[in-house]
Coordinates of C-alpha atoms in Angstrom, one line a residue:
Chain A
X1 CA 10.3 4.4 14.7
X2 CA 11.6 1.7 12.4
X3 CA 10.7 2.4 8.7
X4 CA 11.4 0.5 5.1
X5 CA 13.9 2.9 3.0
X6 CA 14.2 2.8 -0.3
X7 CA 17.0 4.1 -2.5
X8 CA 16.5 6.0 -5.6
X9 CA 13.6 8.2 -4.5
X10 CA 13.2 9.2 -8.2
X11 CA 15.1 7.6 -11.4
X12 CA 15.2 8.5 -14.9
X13 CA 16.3 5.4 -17.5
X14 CA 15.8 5.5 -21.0
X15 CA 13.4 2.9 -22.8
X16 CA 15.2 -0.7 -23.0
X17 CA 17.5 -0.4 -20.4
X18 CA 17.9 -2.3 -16.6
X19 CA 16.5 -0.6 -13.4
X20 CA 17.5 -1.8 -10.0
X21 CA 15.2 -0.1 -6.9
X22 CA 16.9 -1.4 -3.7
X23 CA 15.0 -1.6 -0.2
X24 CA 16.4 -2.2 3.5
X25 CA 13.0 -3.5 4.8
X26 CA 12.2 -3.0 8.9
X27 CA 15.1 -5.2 10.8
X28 CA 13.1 -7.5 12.3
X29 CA 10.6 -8.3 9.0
X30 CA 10.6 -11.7 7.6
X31 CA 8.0 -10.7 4.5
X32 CA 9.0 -8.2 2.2
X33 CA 6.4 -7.0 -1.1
X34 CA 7.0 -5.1 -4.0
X35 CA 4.0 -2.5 -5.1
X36 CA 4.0 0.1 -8.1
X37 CA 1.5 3.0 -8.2
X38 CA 1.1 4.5 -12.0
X39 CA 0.2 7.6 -11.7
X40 CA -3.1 8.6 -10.7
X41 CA -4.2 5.2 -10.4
X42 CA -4.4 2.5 -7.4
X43 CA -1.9 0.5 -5.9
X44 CA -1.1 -2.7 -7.5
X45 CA 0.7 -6.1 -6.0
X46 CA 3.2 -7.3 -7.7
X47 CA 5.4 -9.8 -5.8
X48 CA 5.7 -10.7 -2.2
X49 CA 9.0 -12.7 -0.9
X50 CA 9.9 -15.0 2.3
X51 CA 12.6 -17.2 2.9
X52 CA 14.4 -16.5 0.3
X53 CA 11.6 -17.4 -2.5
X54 CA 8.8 -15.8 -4.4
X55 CA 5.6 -16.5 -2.5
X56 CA 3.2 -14.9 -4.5
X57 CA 3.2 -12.4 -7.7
X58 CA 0.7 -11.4 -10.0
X59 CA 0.0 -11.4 -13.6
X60 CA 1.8 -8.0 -13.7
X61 CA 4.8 -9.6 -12.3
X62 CA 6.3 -11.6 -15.6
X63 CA 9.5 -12.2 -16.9
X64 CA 11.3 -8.8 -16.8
X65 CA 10.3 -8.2 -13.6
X66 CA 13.1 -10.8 -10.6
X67 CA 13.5 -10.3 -7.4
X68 CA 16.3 -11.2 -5.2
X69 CA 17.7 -10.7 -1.3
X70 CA 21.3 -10.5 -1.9
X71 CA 22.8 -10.2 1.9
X72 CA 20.8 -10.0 5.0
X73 CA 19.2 -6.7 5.1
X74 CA 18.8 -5.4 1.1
X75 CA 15.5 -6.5 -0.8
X76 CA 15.9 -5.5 -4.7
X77 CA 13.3 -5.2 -7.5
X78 CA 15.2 -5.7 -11.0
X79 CA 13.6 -4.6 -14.3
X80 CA 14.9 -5.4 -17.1
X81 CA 14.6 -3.7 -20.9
X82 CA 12.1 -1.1 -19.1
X83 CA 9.5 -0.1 -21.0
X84 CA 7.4 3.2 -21.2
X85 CA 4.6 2.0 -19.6
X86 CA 6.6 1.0 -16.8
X87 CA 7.1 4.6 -15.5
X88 CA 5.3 4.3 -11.7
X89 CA 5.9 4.6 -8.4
X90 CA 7.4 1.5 -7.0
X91 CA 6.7 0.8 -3.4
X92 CA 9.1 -1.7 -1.1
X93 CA 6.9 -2.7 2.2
X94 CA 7.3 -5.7 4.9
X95 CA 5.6 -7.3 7.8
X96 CA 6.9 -9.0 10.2
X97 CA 6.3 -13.0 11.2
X98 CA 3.9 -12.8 13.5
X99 CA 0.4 -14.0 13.1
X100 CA -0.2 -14.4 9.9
X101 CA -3.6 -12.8 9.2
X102 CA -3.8 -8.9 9.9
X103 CA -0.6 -8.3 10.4
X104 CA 0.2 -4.6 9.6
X105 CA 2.1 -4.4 6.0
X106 CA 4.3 -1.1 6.5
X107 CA 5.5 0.6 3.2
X108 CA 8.6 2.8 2.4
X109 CA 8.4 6.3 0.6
X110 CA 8.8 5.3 -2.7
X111 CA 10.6 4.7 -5.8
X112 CA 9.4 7.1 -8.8
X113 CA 10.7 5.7 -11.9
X114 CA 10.6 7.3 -15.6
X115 CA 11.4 5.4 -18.6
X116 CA 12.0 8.0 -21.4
Chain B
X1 CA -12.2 -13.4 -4.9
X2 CA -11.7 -10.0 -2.6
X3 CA -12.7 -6.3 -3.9
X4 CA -12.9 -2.9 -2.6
X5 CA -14.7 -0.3 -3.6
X6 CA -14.2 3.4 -2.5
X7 CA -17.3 4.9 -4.5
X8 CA -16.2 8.7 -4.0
X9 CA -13.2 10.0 -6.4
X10 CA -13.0 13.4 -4.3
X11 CA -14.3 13.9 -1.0
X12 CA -14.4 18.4 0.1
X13 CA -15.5 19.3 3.5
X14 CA -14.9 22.0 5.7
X15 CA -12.5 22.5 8.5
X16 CA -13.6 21.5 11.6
X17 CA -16.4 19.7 10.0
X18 CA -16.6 15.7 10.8
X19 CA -15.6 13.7 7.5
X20 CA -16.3 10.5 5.9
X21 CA -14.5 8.7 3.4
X22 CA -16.6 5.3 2.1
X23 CA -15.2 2.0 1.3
X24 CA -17.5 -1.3 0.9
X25 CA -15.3 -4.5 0.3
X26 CA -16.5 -7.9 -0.8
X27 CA -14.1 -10.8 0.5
X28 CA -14.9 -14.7 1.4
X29 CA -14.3 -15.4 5.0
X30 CA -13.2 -13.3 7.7
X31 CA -12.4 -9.8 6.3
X32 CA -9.2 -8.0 7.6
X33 CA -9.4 -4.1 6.6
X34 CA -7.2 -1.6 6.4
X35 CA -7.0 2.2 5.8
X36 CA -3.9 3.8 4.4
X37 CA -3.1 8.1 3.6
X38 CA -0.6 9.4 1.0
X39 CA 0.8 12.6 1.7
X40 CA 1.7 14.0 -1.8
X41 CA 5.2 12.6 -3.2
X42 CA 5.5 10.4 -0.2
X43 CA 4.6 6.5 0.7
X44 CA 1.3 4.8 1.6
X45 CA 1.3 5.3 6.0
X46 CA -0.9 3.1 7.8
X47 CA -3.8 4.4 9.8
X48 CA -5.8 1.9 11.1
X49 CA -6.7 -2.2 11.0
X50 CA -9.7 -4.0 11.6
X51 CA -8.8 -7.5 12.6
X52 CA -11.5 -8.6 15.1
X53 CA -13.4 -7.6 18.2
X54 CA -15.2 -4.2 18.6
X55 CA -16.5 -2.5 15.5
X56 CA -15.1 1.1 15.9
X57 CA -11.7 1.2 15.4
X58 CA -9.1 3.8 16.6
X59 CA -6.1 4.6 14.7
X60 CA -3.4 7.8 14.2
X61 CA -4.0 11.4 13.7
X62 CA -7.4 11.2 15.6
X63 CA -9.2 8.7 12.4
X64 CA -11.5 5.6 12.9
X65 CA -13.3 3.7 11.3
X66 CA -16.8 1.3 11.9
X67 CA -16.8 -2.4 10.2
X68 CA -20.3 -2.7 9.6
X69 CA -21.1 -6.9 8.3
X70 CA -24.3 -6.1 7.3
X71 CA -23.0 -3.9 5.2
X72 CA -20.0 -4.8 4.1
X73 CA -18.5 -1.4 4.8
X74 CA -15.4 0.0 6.6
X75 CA -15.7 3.8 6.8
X76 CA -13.0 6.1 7.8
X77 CA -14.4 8.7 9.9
X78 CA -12.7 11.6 11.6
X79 CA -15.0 14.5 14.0
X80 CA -12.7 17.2 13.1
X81 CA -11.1 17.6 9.5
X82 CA -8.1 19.7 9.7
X83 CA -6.0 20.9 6.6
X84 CA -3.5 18.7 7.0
X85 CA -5.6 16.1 6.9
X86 CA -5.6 16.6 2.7
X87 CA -4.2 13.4 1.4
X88 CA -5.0 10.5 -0.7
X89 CA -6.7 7.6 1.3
X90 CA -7.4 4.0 0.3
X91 CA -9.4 1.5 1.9
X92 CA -7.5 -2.1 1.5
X93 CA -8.3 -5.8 2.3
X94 CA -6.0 -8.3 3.2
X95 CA -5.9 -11.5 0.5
X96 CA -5.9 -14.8 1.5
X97 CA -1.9 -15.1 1.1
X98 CA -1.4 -11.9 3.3
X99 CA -1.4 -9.5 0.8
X100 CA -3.0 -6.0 -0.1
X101 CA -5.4 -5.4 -2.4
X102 CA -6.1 -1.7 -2.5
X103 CA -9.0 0.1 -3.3
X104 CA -8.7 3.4 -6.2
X105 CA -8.6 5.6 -3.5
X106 CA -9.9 8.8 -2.6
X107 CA -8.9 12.0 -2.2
X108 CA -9.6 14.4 0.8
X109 CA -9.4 17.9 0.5
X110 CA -10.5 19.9 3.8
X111 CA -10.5 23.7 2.9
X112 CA -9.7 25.9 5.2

């Protein structure tokens, strides 16, 4: 069964510096969502991406935080100058083009991240 | 503006026992709900969707779940708790731009 992968699984970056979690979203997906998870708490939106531009983000979602598509099956979540607070699970996910409404948003395993 | 609510942190029962894990959502127009589990250290699988049509829906691993409009509840349900059923589950509803918003979640421990 097709699946979103995300690469690390778990990554350890001192306070201030750059953080790249990649994602190869499901082949055939068109809409492709970042999501972080602090620990212990619920699951929060941060951007969601199609045809090559931000569609949506949320307040979370500011200025350190980019997004980008670089070839035709990578999806990448940059954070720049990390901060403590920004240790969390980070979740790729996608959905394919379908009908717009319901369609099933599938996530990958994860990207645990630890600013120290 | 669209909420979910999944009033119970923690949710015990026995195994073999049926189980019921509550979420009430608040959304304006048509509501599309969804039910997610996390197995610990692992990512958010989908179980089930509740687009349109009949109330009780049927999903993986033997869940469902009842959209009730009078209500405004979506219930995940399940006759037979195993073990493995222990996870993390959250209720979710779809926003206007086709995005999640989750509920806080709630955890499921079945005890053998």
């Amino acid at each position: 069964e097709p699946e979103v992968t995300q690469t690390p699984s778990h990554q350890v970056t001192q306070m201030g510096q750059e953080v790249i979690l990649r994602c190869v979203p499901i082949s055939n997906h068109l809409y492709f969502y970042w999501y972080r998870q602090i620990l212990g708490q619920k699951v929060e939106f941060l951007v969601s991406f199609y045809n090559n531009e931000i569609s949506e983000k949320s307040e979370i979602f500011d200025d350190q935080f980019s997004v980008e598509r670089p070839d035709g099956s990578n999806f990448t979540l940059k954070i720049r100058s990390t901060k403590l607070e920004d240790s969390a699970m980070y979740f790729c996910a996608s959905r394919d083009r379908g009908a717009s409404s319901g369609n099933t948003i599938y996530f990958g395993e994860g990207s645990w991240l630890t600013v120290v | 503006a669209q909420s979910v609510a999944q009033p119970e942190d923690q949710v015990n029962v026995a195994e073999g026992n049926p189980l019921t894990v509550k979420c009430t959502y608040s959304v304006s127009g048509n509501p599309y709900l969804f039910w997610y589990v996390q197995y610990p250290n692992r990512g958010l699988q989908f179980l089930l969707k509740y687009i349109t049509g009949d109330n009780l829906v049927k999903g993986s691993y033997g869940f469902e779940a009842e959209f009730n409009k009078s209500q405004t509840s979506f219930h995940l349900k399940k006759p037979s708790a195993l073990v493995s059923d222990s996870a993390l589950y959250f209720c979710a509803v779809q926003t206007g731009a086709n995005n999640l918003f989750f509920g806080t979640g709630t955890r499921l421990t079945v005890i053998p």
